[in-house]
Short mmCIF file of N, CA and C in Angstrom, two decimals:
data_model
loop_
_atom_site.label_atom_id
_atom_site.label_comp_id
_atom_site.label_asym_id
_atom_site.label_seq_id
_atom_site.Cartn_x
_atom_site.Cartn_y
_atom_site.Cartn_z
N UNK A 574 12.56 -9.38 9.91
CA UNK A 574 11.60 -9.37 8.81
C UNK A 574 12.31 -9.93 7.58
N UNK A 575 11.36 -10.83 6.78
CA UNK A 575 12.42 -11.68 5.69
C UNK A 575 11.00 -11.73 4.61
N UNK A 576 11.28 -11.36 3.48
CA UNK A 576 10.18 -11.54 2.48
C UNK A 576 10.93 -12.27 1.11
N UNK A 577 9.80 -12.17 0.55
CA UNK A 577 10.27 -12.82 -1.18
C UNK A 577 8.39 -12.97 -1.23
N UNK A 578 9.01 -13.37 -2.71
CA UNK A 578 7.53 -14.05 -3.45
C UNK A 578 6.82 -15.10 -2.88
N UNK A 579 5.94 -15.88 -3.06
CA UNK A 579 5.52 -16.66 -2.82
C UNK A 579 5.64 -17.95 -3.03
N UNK A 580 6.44 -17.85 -4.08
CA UNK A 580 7.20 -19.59 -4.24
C UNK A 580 8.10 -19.33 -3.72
N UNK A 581 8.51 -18.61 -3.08
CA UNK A 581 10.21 -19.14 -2.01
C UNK A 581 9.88 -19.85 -1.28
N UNK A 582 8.44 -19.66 -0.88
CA UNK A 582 8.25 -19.91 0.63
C UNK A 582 8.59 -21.34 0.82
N UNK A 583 8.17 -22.34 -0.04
CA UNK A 583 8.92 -23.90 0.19
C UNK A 583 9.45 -23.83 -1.13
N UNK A 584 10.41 -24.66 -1.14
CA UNK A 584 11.66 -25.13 0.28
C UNK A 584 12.55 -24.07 0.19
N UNK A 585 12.30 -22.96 -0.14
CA UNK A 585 13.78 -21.51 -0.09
C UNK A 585 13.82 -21.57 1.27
N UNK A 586 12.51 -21.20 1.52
CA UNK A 586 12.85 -20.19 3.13
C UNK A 586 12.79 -21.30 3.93
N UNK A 587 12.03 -22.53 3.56
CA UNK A 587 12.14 -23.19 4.68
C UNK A 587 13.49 -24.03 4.99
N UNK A 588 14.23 -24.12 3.75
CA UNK A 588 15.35 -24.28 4.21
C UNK A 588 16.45 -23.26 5.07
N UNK A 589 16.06 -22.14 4.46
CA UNK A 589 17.02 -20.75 5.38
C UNK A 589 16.74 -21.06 6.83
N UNK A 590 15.10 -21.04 7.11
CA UNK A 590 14.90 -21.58 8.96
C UNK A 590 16.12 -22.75 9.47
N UNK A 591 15.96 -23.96 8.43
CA UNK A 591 16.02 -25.27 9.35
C UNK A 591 17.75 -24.85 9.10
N UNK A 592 18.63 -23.96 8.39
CA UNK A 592 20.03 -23.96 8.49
C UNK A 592 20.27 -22.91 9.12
N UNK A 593 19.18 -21.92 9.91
CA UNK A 593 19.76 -20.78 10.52
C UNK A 593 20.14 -21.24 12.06
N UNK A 594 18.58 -21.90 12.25
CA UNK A 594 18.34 -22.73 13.36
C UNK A 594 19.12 -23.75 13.78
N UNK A 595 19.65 -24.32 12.93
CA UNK A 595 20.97 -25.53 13.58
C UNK A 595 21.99 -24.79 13.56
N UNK A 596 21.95 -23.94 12.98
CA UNK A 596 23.48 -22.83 13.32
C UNK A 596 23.44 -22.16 14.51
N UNK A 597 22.04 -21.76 15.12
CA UNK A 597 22.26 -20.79 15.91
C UNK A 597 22.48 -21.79 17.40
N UNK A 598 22.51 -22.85 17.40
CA UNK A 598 23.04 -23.80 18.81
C UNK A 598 24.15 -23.40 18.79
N UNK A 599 24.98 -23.39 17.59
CA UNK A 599 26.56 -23.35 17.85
C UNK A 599 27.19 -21.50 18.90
N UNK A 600 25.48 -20.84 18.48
CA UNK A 600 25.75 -19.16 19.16
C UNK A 600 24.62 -18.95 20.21
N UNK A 601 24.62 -19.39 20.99
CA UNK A 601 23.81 -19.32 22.30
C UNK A 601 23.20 -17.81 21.97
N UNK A 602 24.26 -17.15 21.91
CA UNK A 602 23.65 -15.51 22.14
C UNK A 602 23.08 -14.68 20.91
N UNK A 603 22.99 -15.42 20.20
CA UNK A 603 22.33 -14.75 18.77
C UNK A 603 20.62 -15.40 19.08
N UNK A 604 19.95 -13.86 18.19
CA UNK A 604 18.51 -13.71 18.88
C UNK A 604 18.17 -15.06 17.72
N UNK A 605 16.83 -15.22 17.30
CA UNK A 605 15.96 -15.30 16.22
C UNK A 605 16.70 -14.53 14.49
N UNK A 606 16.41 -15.60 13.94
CA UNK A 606 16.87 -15.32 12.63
C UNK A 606 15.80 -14.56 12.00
N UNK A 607 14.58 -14.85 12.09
CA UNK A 607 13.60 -14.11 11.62
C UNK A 607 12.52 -14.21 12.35
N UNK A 608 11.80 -13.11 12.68
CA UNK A 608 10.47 -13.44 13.62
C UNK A 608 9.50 -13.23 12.05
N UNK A 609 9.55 -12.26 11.50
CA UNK A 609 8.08 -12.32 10.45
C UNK A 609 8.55 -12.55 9.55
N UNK A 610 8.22 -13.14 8.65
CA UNK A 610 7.76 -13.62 7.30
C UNK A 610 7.01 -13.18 6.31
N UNK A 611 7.25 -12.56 5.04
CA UNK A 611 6.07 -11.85 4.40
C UNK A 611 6.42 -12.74 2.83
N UNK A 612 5.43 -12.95 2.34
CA UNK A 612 5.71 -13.43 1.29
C UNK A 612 4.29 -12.94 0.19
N UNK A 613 5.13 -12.14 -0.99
CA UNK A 613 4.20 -11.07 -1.31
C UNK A 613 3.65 -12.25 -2.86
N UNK A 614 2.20 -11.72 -2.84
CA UNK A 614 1.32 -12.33 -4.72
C UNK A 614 2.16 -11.99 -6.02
N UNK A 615 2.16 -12.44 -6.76
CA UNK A 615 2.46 -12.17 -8.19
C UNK A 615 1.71 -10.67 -8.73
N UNK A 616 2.69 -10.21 -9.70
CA UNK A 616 1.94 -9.26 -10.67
C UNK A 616 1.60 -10.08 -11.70
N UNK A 617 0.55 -10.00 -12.47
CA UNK A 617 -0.07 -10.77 -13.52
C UNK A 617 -0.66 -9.26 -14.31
N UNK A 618 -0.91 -9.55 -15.54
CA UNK A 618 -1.31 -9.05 -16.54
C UNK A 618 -2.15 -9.01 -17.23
N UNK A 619 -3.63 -8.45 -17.09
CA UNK A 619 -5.10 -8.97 -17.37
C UNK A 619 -5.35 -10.20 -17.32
N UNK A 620 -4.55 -10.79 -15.68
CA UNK A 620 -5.04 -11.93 -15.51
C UNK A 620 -4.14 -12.97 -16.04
N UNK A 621 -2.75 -12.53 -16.50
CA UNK A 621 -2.19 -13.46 -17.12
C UNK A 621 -0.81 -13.29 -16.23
N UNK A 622 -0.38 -14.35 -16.02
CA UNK A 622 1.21 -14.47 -15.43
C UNK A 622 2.01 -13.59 -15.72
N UNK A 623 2.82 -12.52 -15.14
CA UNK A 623 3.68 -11.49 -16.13
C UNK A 623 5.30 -12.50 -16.32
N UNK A 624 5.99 -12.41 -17.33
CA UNK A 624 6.87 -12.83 -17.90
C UNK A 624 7.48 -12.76 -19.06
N UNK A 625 8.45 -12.33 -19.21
CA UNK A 625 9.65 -12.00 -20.44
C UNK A 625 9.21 -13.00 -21.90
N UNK A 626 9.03 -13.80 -21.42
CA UNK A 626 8.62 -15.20 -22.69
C UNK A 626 7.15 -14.55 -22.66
N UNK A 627 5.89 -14.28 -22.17
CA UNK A 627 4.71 -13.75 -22.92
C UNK A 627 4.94 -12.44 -23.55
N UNK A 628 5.86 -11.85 -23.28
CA UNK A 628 6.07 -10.51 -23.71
C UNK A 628 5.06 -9.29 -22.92
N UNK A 629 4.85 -9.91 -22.34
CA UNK A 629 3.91 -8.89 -21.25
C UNK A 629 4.30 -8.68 -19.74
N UNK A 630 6.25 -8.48 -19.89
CA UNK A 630 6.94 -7.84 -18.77
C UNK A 630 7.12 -6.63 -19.03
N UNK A 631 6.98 -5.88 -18.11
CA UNK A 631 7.58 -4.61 -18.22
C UNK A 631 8.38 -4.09 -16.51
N UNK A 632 9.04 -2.77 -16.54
CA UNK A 632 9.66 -2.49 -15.24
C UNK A 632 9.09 -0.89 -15.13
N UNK A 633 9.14 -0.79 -13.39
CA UNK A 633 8.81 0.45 -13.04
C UNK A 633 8.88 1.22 -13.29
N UNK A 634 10.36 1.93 -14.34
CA UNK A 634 10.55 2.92 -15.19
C UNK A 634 9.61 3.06 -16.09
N UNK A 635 9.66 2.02 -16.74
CA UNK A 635 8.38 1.99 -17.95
C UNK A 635 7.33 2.76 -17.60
N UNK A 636 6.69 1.81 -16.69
CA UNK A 636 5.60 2.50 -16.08
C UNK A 636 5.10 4.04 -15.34
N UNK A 637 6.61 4.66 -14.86
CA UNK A 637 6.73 5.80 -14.76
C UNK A 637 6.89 6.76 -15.76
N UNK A 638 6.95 5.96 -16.63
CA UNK A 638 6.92 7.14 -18.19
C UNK A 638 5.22 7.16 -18.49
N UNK A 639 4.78 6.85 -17.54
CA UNK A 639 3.34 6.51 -18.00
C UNK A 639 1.82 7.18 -16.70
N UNK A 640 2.64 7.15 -16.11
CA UNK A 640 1.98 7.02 -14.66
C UNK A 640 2.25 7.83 -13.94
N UNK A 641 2.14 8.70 -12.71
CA UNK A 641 2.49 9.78 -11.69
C UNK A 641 2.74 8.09 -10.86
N UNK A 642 4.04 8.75 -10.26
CA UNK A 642 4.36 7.72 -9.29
C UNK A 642 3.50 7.42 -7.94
N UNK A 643 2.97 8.34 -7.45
CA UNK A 643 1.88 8.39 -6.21
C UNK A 643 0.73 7.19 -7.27
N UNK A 644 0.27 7.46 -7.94
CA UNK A 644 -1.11 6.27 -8.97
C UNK A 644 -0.27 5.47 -8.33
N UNK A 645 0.65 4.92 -8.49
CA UNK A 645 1.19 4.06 -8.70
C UNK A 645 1.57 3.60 -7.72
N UNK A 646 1.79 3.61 -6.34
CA UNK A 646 1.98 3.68 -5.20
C UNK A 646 0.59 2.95 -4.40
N UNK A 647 -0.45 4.08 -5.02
CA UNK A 647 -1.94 3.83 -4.54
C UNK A 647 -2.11 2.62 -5.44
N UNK A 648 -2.36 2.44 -6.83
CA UNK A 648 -2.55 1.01 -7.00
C UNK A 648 -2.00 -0.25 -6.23
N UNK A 649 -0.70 -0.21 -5.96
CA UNK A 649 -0.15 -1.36 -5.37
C UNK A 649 -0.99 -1.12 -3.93
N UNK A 650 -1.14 -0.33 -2.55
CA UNK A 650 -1.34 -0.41 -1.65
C UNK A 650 -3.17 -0.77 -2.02
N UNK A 651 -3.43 -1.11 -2.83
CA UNK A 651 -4.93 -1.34 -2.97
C UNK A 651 -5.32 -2.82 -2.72
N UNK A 652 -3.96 -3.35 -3.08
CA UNK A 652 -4.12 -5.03 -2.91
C UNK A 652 -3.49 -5.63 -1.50
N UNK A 653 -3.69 -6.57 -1.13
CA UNK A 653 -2.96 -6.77 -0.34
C UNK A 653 -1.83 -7.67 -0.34
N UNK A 654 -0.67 -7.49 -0.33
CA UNK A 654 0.93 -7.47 -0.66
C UNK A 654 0.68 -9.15 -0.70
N UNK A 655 0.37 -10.41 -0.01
CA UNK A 655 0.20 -11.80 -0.27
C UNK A 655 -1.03 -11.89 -1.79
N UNK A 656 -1.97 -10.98 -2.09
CA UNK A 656 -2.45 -11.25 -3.21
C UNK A 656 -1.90 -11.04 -4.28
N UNK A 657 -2.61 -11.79 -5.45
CA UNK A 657 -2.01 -11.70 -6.70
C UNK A 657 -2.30 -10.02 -6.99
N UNK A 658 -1.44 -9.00 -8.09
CA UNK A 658 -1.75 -7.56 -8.29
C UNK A 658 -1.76 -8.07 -9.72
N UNK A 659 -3.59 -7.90 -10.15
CA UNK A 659 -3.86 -7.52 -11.75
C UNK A 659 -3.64 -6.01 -12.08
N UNK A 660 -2.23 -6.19 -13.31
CA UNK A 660 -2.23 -5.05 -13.88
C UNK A 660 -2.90 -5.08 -15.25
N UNK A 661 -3.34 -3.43 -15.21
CA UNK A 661 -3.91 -3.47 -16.22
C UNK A 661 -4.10 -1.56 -16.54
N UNK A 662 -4.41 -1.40 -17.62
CA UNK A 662 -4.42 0.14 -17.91
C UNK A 662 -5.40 0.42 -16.97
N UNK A 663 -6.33 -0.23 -17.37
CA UNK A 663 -8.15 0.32 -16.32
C UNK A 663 -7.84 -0.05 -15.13
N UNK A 664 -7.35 -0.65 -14.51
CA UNK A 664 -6.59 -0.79 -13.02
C UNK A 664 -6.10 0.64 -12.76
N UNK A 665 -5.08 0.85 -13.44
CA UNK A 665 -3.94 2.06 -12.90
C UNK A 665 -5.00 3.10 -13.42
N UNK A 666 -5.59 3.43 -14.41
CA UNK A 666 -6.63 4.70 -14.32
C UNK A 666 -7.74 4.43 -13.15
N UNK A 667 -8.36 3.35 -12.80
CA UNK A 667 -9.31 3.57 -11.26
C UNK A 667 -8.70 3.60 -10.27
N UNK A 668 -7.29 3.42 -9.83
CA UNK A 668 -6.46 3.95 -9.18
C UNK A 668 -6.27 5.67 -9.33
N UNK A 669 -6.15 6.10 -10.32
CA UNK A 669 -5.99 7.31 -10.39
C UNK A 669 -6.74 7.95 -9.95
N UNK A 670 -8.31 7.88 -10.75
CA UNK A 670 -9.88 8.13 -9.88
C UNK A 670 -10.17 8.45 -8.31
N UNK A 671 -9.55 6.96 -7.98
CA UNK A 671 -9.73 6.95 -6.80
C UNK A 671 -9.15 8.20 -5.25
N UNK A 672 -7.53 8.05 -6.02
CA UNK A 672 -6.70 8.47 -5.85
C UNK A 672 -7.01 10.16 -5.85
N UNK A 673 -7.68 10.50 -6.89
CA UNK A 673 -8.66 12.20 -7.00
C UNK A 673 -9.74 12.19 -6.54
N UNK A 674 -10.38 11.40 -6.08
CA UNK A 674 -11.40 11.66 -5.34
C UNK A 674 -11.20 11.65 -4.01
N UNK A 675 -10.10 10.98 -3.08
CA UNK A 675 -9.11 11.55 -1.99
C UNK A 675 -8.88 12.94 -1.69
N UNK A 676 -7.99 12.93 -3.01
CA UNK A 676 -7.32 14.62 -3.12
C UNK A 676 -8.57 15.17 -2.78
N UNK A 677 -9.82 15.08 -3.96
CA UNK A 677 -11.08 16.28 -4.28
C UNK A 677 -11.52 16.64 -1.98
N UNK A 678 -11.15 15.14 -1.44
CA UNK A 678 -11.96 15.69 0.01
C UNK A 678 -10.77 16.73 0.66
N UNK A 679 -9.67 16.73 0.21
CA UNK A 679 -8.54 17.17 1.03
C UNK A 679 -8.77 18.67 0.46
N UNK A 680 -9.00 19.09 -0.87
CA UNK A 680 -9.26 19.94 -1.34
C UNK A 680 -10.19 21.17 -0.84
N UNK A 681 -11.25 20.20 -0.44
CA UNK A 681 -12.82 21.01 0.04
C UNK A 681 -12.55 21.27 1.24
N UNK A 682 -11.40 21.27 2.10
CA UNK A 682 -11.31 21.66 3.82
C UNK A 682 -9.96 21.35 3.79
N UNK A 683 -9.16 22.36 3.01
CA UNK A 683 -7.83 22.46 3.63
C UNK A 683 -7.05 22.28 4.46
N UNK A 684 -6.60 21.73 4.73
CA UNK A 684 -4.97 21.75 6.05
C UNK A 684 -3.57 21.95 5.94
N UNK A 685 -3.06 22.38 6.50
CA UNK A 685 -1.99 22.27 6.42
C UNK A 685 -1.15 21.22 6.65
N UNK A 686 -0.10 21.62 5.80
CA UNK A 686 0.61 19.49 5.36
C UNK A 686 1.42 19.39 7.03
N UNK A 687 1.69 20.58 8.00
CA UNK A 687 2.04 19.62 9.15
C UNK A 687 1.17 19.52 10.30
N UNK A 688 -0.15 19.52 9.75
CA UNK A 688 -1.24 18.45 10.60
C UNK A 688 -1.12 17.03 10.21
N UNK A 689 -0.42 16.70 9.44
CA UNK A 689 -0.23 15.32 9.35
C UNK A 689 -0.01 14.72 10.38
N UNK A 690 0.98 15.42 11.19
CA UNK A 690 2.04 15.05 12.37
C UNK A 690 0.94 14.78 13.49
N UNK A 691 0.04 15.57 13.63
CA UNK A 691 -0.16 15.31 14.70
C UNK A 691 -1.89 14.85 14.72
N UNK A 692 -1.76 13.68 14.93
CA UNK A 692 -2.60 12.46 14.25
C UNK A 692 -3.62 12.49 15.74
N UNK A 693 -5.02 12.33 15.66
CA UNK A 693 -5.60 11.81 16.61
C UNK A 693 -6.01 10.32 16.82
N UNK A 694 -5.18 9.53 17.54
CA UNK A 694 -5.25 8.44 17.81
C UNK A 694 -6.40 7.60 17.85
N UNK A 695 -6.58 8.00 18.80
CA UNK A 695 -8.09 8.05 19.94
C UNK A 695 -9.54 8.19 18.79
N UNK A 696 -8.92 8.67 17.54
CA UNK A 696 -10.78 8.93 16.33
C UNK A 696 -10.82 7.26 15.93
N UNK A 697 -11.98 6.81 15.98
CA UNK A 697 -12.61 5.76 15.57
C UNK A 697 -11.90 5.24 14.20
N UNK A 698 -12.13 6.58 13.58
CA UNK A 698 -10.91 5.83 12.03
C UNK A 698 -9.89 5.51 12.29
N UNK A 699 -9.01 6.12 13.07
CA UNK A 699 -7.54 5.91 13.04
C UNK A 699 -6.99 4.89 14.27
N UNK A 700 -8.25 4.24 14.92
CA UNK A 700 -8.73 3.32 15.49
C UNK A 700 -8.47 1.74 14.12
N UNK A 701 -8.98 2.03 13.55
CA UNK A 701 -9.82 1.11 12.06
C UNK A 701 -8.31 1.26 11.35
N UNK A 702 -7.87 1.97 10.91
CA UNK A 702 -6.48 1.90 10.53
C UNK A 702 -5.77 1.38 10.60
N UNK A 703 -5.40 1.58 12.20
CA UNK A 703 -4.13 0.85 13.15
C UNK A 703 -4.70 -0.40 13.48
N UNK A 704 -5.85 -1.49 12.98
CA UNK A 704 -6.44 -2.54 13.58
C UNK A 704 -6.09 -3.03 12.09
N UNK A 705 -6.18 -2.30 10.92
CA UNK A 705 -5.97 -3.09 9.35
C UNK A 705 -4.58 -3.03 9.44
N UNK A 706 -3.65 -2.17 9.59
CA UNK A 706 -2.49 -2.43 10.00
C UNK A 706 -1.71 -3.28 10.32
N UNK A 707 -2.34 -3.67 11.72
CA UNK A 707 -1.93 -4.44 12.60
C UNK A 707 -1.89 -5.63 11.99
N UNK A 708 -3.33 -5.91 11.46
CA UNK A 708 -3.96 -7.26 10.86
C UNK A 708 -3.05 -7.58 9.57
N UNK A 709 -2.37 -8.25 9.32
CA UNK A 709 -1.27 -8.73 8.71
C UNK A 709 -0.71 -7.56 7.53
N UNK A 710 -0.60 -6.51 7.81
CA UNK A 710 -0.62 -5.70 6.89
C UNK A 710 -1.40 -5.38 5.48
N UNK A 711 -2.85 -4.71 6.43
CA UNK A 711 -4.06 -4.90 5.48
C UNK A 711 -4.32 -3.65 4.58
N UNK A 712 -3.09 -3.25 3.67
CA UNK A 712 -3.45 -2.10 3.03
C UNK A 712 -4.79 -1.59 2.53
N UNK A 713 -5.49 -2.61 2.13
CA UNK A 713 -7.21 -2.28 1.22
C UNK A 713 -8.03 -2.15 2.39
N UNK A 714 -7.91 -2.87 3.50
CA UNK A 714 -9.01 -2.15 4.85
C UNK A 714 -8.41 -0.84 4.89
N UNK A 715 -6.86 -0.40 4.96
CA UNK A 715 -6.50 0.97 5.41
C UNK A 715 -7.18 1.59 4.82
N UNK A 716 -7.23 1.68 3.05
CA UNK A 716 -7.45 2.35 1.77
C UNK A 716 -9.33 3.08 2.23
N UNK A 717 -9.56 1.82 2.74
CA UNK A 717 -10.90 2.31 2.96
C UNK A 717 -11.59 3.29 3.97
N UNK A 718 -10.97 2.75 5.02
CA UNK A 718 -10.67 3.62 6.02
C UNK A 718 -10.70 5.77 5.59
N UNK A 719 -9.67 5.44 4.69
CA UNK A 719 -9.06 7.00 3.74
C UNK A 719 -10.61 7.13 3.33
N UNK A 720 -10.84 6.47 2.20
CA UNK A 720 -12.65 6.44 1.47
C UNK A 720 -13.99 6.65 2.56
N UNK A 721 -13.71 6.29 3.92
CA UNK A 721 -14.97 6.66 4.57
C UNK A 721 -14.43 7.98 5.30
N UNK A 722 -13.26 8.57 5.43
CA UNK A 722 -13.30 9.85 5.86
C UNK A 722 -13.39 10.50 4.85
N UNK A 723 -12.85 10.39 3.43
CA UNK A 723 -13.20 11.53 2.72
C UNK A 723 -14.81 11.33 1.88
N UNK A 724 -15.52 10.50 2.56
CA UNK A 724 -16.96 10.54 2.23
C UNK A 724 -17.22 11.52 3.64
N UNK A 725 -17.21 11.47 4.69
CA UNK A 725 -17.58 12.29 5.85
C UNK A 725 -16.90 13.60 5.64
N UNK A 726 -15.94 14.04 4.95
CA UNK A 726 -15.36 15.10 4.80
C UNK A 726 -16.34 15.75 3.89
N UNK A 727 -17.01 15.31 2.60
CA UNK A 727 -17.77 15.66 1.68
C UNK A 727 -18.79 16.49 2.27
N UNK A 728 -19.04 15.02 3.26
CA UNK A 728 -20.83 15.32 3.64
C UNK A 728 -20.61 16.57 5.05
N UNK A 729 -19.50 16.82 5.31
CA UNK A 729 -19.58 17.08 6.74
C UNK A 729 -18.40 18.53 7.07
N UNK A 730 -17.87 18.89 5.53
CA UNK A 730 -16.74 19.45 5.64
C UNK A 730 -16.04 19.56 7.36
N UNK A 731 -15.31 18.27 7.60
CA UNK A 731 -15.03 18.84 9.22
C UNK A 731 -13.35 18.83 8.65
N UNK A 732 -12.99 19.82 9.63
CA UNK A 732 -11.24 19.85 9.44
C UNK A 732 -10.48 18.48 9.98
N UNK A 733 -10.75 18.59 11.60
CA UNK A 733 -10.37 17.19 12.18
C UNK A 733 -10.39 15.95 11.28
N UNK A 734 -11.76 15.66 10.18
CA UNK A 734 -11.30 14.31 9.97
C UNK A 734 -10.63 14.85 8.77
N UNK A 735 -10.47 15.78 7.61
CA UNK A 735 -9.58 16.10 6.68
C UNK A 735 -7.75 16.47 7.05
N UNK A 736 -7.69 16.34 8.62
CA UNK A 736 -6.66 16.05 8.97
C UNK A 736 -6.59 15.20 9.20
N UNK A 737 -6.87 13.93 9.88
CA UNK A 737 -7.15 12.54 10.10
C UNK A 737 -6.66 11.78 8.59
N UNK A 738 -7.12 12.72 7.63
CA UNK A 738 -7.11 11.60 6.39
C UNK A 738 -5.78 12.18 5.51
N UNK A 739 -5.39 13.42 5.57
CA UNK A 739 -3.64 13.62 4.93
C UNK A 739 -3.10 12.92 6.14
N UNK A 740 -3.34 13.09 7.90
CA UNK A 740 -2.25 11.93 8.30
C UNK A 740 -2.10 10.72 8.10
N UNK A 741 -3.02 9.90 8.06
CA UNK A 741 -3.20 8.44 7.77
C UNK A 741 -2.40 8.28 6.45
N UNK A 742 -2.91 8.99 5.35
CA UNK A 742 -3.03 8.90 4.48
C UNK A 742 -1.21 9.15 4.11
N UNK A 743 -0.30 9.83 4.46
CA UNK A 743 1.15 10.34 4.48
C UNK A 743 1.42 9.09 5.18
N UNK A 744 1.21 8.14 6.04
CA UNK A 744 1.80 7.22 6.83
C UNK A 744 2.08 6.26 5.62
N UNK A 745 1.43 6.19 4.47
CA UNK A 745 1.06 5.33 3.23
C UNK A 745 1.68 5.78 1.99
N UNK A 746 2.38 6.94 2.41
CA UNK A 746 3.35 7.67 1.44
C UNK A 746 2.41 8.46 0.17
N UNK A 747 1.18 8.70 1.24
CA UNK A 747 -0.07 9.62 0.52
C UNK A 747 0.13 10.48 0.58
N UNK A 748 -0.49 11.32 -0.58
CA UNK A 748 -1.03 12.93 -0.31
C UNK A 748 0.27 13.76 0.17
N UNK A 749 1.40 13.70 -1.21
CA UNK A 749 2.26 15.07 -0.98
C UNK A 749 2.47 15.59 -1.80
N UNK A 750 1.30 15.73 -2.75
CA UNK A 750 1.35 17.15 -3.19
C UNK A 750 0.25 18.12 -2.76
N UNK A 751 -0.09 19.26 -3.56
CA UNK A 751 -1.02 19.92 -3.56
C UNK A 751 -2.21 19.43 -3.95
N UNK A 752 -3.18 19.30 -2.85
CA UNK A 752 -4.45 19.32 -3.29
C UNK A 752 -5.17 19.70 -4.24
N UNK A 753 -5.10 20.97 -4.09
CA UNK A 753 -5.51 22.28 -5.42
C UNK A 753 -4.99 21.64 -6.32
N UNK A 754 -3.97 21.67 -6.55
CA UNK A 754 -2.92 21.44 -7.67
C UNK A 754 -3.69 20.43 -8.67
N UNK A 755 -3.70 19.26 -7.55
CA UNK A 755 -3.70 17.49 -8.23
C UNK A 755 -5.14 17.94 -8.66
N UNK A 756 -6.04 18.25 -8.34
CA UNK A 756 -7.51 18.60 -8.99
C UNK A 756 -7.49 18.82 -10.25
N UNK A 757 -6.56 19.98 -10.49
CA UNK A 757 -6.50 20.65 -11.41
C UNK A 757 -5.86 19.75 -12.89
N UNK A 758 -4.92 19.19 -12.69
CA UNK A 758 -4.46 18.48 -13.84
C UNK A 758 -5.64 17.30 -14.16
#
């Protein structure tokens, strides 16, 4: 696995291939230099390029003086890692929203945090998951996935899918705190 931004991709990386690849004749027994490739969107800034010269860079610390790091986690997994990520205050607060209205289904039908572990494969969502997953690493199909169980959790208080959705949802580095808790603030 080999990533960078999106302007590496020519001629950075494509030079790393064409010099790994004439190197690796000289080693019969060395595998593949890289099988995947990820090359992630820009952060931009209401739409604007982020950069030191507009004055509209900032770094993760910053932003953690600002933000619960989980928001912040969930904003980024909202996009998908090759798209551009508009930041913006109203971004990271409908992230937050979003992000409590998760919690609010986990809330209404409790589980315990090690039902995470033991995930039902075989449920139609977690079916839909592992297919956005799969699919070039489709965080915003996953995201949704989370959004139609905790709409069925609402309508349906069932435990199974409110376990379904802290496991999925922990695979995404979701949902570790308290439910109760996160409501509450």
């Amino acid at each position: 696995l080999h990533g960078g931004g999106a302007d590496l991709q020519f001629p950075h990386h494509e030079n790393e291939i064409a010099q790994s690849e004439g190197a690796q004749a000289s080693f019969p027994d060395c595998k593949a230099f890289v099988r995947t490739w990820m090359h992630n969107g820009f952060v931009r800034v209401d739409e604007e390029k982020m950069s030191k010269s507009l004055g509209n860079f900032f770094t993760v610390r910053e932003v953690l003086q600002k933000a619960d790091a989980e928001v912040l986690r969930f904003f980024i997994l909202r996009a998908h890692y090759r798209s551009p990520l508009n930041w913006s205050d109203a971004h990271l607060d409908d992230a937050r929203l979003g992000l409590l209205r998760l919690y609010g289904a986990l809330a209404e039908v409790p589980v315990a945090p090690e039902a995470a572990t033991a995930l039902d494969w075989d449920a139609p969502a977690a079916q839909r998951f592992v297919q956005a997953m799969n699919d070039d690493f489709a965080t915003p199909e996953a995201i949704a996935v989370l959004f139609d169980l905790a709409s069925d959790i609402h309508r349906e208080r069932s435990a199974p899918k409110a376990r379904l959705l802290l496991g999925l949802g922990a695979l995404l580095g979701l949902f570790g705190q308290d439910p109760q808790r996160v409501r509450q603030t």
